[in-house]
Short mmCIF file of C-alpha atoms and ligand atoms in Angstrom, two decimals:
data_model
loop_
_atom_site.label_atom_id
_atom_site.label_comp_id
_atom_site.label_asym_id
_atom_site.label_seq_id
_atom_site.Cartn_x
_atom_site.Cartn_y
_atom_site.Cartn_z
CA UNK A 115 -162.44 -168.31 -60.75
CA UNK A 116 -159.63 -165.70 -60.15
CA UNK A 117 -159.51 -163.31 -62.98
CA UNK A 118 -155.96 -161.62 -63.35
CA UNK A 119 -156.09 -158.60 -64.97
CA UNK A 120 -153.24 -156.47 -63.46
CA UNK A 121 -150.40 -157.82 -66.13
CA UNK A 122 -149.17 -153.73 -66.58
CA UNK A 123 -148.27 -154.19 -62.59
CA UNK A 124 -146.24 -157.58 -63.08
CA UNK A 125 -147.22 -160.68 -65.38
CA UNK A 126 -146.81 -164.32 -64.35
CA UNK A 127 -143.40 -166.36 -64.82
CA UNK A 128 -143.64 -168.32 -67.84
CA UNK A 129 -143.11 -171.93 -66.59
CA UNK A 130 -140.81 -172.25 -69.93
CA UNK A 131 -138.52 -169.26 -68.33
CA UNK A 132 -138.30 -170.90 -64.68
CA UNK A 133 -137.21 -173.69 -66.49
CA UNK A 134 -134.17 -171.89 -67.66
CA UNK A 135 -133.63 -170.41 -64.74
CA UNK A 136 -133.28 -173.25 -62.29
CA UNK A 137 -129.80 -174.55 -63.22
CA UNK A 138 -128.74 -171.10 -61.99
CA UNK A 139 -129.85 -171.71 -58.63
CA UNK A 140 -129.75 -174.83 -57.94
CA UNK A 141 -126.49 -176.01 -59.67
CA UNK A 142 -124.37 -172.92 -61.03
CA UNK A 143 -123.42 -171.18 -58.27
CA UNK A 144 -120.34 -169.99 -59.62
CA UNK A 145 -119.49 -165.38 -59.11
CA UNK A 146 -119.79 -164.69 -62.76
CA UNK A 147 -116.39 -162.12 -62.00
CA UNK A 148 -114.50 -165.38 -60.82
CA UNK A 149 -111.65 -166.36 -63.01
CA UNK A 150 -112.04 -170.43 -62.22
CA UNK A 151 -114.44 -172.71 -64.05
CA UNK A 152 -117.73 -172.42 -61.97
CA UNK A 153 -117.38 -168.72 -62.53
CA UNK A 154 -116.50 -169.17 -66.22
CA UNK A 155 -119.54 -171.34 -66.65
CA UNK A 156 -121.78 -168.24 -65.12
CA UNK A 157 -119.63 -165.48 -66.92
CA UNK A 158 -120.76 -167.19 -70.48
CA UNK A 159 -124.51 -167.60 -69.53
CA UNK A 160 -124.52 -163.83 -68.95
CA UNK A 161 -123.03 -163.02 -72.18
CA UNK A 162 -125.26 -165.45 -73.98
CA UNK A 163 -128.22 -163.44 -72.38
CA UNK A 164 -126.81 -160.09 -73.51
CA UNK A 165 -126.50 -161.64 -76.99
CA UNK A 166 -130.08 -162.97 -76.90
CA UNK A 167 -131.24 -159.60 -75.73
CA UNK A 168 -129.68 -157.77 -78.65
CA UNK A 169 -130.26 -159.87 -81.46
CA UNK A 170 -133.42 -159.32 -80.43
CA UNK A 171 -132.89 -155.61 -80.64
CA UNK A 172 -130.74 -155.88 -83.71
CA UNK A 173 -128.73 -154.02 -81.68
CA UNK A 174 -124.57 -154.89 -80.47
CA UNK A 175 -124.30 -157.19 -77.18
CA UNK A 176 -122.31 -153.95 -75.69
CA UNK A 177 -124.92 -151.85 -76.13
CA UNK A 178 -126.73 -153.82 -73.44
CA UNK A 179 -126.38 -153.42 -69.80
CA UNK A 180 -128.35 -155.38 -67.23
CA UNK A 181 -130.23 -153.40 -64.20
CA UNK A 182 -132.30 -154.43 -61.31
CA UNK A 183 -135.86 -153.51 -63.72
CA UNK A 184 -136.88 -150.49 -65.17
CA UNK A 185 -136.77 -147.71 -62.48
CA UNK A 186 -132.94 -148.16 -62.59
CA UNK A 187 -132.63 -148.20 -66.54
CA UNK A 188 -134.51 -145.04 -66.43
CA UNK A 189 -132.35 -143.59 -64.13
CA UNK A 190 -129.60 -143.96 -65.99
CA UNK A 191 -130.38 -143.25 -69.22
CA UNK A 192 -131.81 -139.73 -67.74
CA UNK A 193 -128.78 -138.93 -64.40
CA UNK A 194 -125.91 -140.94 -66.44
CA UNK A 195 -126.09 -138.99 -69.87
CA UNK A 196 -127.14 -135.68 -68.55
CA UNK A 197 -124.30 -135.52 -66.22
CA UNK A 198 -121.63 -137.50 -68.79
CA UNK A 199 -122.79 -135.04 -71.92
CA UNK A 200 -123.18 -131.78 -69.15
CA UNK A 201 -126.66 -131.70 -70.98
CA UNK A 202 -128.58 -128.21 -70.10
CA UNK A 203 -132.25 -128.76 -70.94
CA UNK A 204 -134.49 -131.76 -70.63
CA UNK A 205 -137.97 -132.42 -72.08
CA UNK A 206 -140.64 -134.86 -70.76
CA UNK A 207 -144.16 -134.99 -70.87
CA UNK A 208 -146.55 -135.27 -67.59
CA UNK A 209 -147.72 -138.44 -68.66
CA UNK A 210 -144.33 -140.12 -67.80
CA UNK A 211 -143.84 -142.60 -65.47
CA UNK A 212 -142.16 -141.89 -62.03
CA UNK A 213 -138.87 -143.49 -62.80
CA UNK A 214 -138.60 -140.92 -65.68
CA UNK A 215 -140.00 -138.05 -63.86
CA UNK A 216 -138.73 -137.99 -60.48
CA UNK A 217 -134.77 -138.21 -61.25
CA UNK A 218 -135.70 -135.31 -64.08
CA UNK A 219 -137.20 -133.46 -61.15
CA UNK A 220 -134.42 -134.40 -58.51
CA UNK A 221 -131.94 -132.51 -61.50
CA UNK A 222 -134.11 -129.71 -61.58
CA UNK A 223 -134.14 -129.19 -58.14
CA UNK A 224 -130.71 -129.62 -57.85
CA UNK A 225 -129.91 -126.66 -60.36
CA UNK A 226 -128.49 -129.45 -63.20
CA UNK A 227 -131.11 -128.63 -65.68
CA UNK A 228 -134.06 -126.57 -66.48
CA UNK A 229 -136.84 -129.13 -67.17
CA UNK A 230 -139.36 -128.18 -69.92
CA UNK A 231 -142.95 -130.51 -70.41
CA UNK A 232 -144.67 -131.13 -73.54
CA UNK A 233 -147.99 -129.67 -74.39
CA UNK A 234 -150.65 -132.82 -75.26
CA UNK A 235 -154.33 -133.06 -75.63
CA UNK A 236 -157.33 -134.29 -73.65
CA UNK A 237 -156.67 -137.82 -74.96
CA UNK A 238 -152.72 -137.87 -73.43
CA UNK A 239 -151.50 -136.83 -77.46
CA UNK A 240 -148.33 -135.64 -77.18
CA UNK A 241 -147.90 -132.09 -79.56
CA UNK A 242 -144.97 -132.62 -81.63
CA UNK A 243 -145.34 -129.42 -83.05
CA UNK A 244 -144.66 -128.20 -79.49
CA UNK A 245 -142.06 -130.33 -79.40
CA UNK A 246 -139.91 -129.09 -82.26
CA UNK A 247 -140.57 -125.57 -80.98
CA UNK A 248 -138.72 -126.63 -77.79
CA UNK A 249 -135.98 -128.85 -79.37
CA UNK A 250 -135.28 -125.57 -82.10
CA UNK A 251 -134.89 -123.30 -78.49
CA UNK A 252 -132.72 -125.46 -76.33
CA UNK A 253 -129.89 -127.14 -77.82
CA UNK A 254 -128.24 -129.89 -76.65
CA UNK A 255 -131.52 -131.41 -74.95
CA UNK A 256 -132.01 -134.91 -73.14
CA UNK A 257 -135.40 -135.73 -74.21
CA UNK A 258 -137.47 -138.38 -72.76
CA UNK A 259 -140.54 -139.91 -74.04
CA UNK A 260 -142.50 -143.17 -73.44
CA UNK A 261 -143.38 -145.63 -76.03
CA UNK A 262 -146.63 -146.33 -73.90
CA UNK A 263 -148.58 -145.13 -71.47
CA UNK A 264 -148.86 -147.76 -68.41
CA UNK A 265 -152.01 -146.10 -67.31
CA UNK A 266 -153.58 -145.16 -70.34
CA UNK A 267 -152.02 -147.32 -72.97
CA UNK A 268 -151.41 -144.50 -75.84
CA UNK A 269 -148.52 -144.80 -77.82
CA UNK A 270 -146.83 -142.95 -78.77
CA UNK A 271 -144.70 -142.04 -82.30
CA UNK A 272 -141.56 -142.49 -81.50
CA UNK A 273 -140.17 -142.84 -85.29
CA UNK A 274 -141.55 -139.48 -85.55
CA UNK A 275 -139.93 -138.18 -82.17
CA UNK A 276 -136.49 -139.90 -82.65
CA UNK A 277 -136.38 -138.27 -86.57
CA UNK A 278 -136.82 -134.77 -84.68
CA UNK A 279 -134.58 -135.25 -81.90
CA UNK A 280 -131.91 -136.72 -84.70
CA UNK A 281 -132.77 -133.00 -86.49
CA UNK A 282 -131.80 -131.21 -83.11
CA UNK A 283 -128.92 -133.22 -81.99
CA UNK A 284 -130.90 -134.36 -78.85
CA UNK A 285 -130.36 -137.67 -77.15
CA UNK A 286 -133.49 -139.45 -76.82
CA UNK A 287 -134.51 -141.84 -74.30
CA UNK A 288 -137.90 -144.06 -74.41
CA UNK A 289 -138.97 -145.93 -71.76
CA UNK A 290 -140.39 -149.02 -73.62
CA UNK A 291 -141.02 -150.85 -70.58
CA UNK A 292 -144.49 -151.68 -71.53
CA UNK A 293 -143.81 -152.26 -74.82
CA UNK A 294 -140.93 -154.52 -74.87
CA UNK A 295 -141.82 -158.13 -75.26
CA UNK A 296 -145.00 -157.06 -76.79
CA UNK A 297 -144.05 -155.21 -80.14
CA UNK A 298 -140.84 -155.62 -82.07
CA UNK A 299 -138.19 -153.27 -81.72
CA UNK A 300 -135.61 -152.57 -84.51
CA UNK A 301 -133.09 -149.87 -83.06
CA UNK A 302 -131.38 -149.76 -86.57
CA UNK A 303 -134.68 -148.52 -87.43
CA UNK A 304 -135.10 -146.24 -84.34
CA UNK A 305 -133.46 -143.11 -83.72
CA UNK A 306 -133.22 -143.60 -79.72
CA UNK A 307 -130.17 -143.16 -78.06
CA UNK A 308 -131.70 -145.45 -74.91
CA UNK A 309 -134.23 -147.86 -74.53
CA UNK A 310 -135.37 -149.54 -71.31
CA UNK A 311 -137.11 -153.36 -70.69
CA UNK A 312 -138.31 -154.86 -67.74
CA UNK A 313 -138.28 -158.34 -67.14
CA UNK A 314 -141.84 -159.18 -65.26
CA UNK A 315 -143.79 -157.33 -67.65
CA UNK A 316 -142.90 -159.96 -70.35
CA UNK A 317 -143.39 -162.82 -68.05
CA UNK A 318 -139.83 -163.21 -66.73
CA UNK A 319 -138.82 -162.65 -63.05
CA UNK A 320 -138.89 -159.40 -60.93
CA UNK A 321 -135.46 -157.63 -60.10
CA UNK A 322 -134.10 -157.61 -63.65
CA UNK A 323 -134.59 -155.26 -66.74
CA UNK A 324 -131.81 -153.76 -69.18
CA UNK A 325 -131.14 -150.70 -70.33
CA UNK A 326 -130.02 -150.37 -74.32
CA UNK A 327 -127.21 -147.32 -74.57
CA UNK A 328 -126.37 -146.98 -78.10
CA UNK A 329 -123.07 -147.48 -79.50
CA UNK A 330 -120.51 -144.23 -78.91
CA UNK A 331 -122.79 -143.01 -75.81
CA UNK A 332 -121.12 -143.80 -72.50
CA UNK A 333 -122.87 -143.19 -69.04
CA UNK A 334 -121.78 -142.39 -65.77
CA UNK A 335 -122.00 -145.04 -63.09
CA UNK A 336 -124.57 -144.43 -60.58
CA UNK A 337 -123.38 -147.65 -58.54
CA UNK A 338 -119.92 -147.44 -57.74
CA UNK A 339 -117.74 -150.81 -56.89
CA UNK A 340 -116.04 -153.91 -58.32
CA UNK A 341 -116.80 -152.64 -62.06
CA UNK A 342 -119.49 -155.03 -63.35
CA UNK A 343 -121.46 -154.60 -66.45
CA UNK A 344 -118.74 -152.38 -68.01
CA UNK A 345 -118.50 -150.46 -64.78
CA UNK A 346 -121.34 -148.91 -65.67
CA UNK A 347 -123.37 -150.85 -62.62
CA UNK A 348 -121.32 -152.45 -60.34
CA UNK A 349 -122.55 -155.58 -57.96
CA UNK A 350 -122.64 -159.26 -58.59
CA UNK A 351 -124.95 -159.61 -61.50
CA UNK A 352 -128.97 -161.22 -60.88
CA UNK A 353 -127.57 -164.13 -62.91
CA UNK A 354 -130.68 -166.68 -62.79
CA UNK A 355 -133.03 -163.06 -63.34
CA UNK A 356 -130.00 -161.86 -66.36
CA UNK A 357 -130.93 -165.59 -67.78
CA UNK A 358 -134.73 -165.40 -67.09
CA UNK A 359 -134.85 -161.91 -68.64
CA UNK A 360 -133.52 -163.42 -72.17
CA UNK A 361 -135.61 -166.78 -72.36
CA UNK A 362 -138.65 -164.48 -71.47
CA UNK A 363 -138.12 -161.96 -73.95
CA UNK A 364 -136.99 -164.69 -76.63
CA UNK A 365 -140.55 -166.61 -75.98
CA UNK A 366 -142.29 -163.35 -75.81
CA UNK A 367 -140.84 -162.16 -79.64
CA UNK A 368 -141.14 -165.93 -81.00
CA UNK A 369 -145.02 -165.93 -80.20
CA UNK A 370 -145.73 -162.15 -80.40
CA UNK A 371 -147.96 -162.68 -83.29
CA UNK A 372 -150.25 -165.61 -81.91
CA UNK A 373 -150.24 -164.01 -78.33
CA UNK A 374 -151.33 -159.93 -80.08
CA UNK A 375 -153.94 -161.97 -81.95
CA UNK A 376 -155.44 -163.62 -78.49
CA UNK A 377 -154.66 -160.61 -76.31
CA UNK A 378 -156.49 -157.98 -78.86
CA UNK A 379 -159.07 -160.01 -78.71
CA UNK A 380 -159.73 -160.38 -74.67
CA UNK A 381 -159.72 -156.62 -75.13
CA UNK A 382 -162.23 -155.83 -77.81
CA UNK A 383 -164.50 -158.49 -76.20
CA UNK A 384 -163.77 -156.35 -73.00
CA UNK A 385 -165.16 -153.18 -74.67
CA UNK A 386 -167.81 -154.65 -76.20
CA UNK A 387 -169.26 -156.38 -72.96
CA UNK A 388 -168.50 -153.01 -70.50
CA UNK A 389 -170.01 -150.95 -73.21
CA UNK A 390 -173.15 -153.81 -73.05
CA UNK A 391 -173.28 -153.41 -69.59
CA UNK A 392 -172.66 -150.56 -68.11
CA UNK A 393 -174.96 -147.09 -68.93
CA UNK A 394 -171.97 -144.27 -69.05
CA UNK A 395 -168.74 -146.30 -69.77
CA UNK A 396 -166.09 -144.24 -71.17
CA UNK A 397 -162.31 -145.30 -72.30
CA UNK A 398 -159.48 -142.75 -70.97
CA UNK A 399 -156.73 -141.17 -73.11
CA UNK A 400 -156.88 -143.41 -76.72
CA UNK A 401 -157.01 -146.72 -74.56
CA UNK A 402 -160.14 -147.88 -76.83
CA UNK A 403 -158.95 -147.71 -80.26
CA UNK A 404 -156.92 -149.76 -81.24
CA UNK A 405 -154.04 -148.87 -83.61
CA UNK A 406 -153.27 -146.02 -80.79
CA UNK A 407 -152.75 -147.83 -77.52
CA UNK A 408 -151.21 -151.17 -75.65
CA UNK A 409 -153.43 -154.12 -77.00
CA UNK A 410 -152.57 -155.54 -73.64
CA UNK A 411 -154.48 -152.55 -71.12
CA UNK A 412 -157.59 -150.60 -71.13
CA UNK A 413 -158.73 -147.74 -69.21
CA UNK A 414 -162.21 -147.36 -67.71
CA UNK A 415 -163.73 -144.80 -66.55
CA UNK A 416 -166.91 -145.19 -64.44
CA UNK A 417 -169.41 -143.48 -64.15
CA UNK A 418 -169.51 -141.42 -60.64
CA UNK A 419 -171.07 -143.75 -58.19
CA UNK A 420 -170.96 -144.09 -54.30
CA UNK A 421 -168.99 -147.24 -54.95
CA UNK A 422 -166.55 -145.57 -56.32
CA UNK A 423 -164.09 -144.93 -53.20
CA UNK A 424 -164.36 -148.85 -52.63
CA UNK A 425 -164.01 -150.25 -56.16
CA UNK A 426 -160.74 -152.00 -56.19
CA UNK A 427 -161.71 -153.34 -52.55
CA UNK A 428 -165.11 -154.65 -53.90
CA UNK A 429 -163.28 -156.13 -57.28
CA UNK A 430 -160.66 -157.92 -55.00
CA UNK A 431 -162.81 -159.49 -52.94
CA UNK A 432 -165.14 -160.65 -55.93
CA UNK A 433 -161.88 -162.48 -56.70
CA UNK A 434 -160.84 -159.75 -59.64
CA UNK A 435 -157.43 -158.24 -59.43
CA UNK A 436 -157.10 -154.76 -61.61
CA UNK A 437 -155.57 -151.38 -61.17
CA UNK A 438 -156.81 -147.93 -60.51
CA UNK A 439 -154.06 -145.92 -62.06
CA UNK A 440 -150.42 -146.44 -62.56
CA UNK A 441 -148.99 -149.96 -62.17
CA UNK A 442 -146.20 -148.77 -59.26
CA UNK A 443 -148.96 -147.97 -57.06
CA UNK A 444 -151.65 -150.56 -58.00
CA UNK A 445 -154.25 -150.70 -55.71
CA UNK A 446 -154.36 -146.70 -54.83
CA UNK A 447 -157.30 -145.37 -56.59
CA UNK A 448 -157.04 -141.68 -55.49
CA UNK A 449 -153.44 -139.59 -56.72
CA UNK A 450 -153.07 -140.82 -60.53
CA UNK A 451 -151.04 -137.97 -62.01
CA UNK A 452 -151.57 -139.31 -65.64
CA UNK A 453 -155.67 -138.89 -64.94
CA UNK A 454 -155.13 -135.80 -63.21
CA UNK A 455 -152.98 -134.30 -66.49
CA UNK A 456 -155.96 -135.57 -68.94
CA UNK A 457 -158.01 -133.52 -66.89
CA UNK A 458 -160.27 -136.79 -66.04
CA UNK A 459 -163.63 -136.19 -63.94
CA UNK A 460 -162.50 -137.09 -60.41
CA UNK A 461 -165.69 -138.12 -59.61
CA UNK A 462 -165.57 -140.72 -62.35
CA UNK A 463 -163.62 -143.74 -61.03
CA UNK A 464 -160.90 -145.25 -62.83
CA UNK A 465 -160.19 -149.25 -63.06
CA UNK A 466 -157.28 -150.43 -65.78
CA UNK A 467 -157.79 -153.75 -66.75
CA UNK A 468 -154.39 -154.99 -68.16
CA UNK A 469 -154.16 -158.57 -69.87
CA UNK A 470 -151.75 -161.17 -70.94
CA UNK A 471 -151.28 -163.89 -73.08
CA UNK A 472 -152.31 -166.39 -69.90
CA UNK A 473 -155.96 -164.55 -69.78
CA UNK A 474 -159.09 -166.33 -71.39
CA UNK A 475 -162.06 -164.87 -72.61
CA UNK A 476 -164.15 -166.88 -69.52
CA UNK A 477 -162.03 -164.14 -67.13
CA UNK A 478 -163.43 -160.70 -69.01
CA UNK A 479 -166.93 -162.41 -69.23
CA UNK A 480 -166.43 -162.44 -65.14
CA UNK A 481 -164.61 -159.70 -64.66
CA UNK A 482 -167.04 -157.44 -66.55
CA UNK A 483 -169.79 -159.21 -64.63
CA UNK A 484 -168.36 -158.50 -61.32
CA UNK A 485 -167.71 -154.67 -61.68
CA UNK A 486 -171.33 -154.41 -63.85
CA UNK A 487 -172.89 -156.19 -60.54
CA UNK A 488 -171.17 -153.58 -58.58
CA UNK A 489 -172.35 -150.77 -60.74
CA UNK A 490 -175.93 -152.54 -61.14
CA UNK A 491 -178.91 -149.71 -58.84
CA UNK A 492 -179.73 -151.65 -55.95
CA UNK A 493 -183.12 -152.65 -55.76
CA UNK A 494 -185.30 -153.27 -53.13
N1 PLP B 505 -141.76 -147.43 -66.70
C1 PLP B 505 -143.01 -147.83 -66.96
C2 PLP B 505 -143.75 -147.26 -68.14
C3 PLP B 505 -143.64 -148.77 -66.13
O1 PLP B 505 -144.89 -149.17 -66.39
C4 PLP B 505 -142.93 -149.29 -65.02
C5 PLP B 505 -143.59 -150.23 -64.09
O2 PLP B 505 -144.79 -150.29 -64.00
C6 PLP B 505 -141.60 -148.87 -64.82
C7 PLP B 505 -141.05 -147.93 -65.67
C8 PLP B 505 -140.77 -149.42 -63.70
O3 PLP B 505 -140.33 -150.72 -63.99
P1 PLP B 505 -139.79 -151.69 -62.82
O4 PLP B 505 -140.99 -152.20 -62.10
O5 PLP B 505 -139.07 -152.79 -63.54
O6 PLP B 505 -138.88 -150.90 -61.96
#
């Protein structure tokens, strides 16, 4: 057996969603900007995409730009609306991702903004009381807050942190890359101004994600050229990834209920058997309760151990594939800056176990049994 439990990191193609994307490279090989019919043909299979993708949304087709995943989306929704708006003041949290922090911090360094973090607890909750004290001092703010924590799997409110960026004129960005294709998003409901997806975390291909700008907001181009995607990102579009992106996400919205059902499952059974099985388990940030984080990843923390340094090695080669801290740099157990914030033991190793609709509940009976092996004393 090979259990998979790395689906935060990238999730398998859905065999439904290669399907769809075949004809677009093996028969349409038409330049979606041509004027003739092979290009037409391409042309109206990215525009059907862009309408899947925001009925899906209930948002407007132009309110949807394709990108090559999430990093990018989340580049532009923080460098392309701070520089179009002349924006001031940003606000972020240190539990962001790295393609949210790392442009913020490239603007701070360059003098663009002055960047200002939100206060949170132990668990990785965010203060939104802190929050409205920074949003009342700095007007005209870019804030940017995650949906959910790849690492940890909180979630976060972000109802509650769209109604007070709405009451302080801020734009608000969310990077929902891990929760797109695995909750429903209604941004009539929302009070976002952008919202990112990635395809490969919904079981679509690599390469591809989208960013949602809403309606009257109007970024600056970070990719300069022949004007594609409302010259907001110019290059010959990803077609086969633009149409693998929308048949992913429509499967992934059509079976969300049946597939939260399974997946909530695998991961209560996983609590249940770690906490069985191994003397000193703990959960990091809200990752074991439910109604607060991903139903799709849990966080472990181990116990210290001289094993520790070696864990993801050991887990590999018992045929177990999981994650020591953030999904970009699976496989790194040491440097998690999310663990470091929370102000985790570092003596305590971390492994996230993230799962997806294609996992069985034979996998976390072997996957616990592998790392409880590994933790078991050694006797002589
Ligand atoms: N944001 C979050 C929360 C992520 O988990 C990831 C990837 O793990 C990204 C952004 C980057 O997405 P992509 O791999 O599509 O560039």
């Amino acid at each position: 057996m090979y259990a998979y439990f790395d689906n935060a990191a990238t999730t398998p193609l859905d065999p439904e969603v290669l399907e769809a994307m075949m004809p677009f490279l093996s028969q349409h090989y038409g330049n979606p900007s041509s004027l003739h019919g092979p290009g037409r043909q391409v042309r109206a299979a990215i525009e059907n995409a862009r309408k899947t993708v925001a009925h899906l949304l209930n948002a407007a087709p132009a309110e949807i730009s394709f990108t090559s995943g999430g990093t990018e989306a989340d580049n532009y929704a923080a460098f392309g609306s701070i520089r179009t708006l002349g924006l001031r003041h940003a606000i972020t949290s240190p539990l962001e991702h790295h393609a949210v922090l790392h442009p913020l911090q490239a603007l701070e360094k360059a003098g663009e903004i002055e960047l200002h973090y939100l206060r949170h607890d132990a668990q990785g909750k965010l203060d939104l009381a802190h929050l409205e004290e920074l949003l009342a001092a700095q007007p005209r703010t870019f804030v940017s807050l995650m949906h959910a924590n790849n690492e940890i799997g909180n979630l976060n409110d972000i109802e509650a942190i769209g109604e007070l960026c709405a009451q302080h004129e801020a734009v608000f960005h969310t990077d929902t890359v891990q929760t797109i294709g695995h909750y429903r998003h209604d941004v009539q409901k929302l009070k976002n101004h952008f919202l990112v997806g990635s395809a490969h975390k919904f079981h679509g291909p690599k390469g591809v994600g989208f960013l949602y700008t809403r309606s009257g907001l109007q970024v600056s181009p970070l990719i300069h050229g022949g004007a594609q995607e409302r010259n907001v990102r110019s290059g010959t579009e990803n077609v086969y990834g633009i149409v693998g992106l929308a048949k992913a996400l429509e499967i992934a919205i059509r079976d969300l209920a049946t597939h939260q059902a399974h997946v909530q499952g695998l991961k209560d059974r996983f609590i249940a058997k770690l906490r069985a099985e191994i003397d000193e388990v703990q959960f990091n940030g809200c990752s074991a309760i439910s109604d607060q984080s991903l139903y799709t990843v849990l966080s472990v923390s181990l116990p210290p151990s001289a094993i520790s340094e070696m864990l993801l090695f050991n887990l590999d080669i018992s045929k177990v594939a999981a994650s020591g801290g953030s999904a970009c740099t699976s496989g790194a157990q040491a440097g998690s800056h999310v663990l470091e914030a929370l102000g985790a033991d570092p003596d305590r190793a971390t492994v996230r176990f993230s799962m997806s609709k294609m996992n069985t509940a034979a996998e976390v009976d072997y996957a616990v049994e592998q790392l409880a092996k590994l933790y078991r004393p050694v006797t002589a």
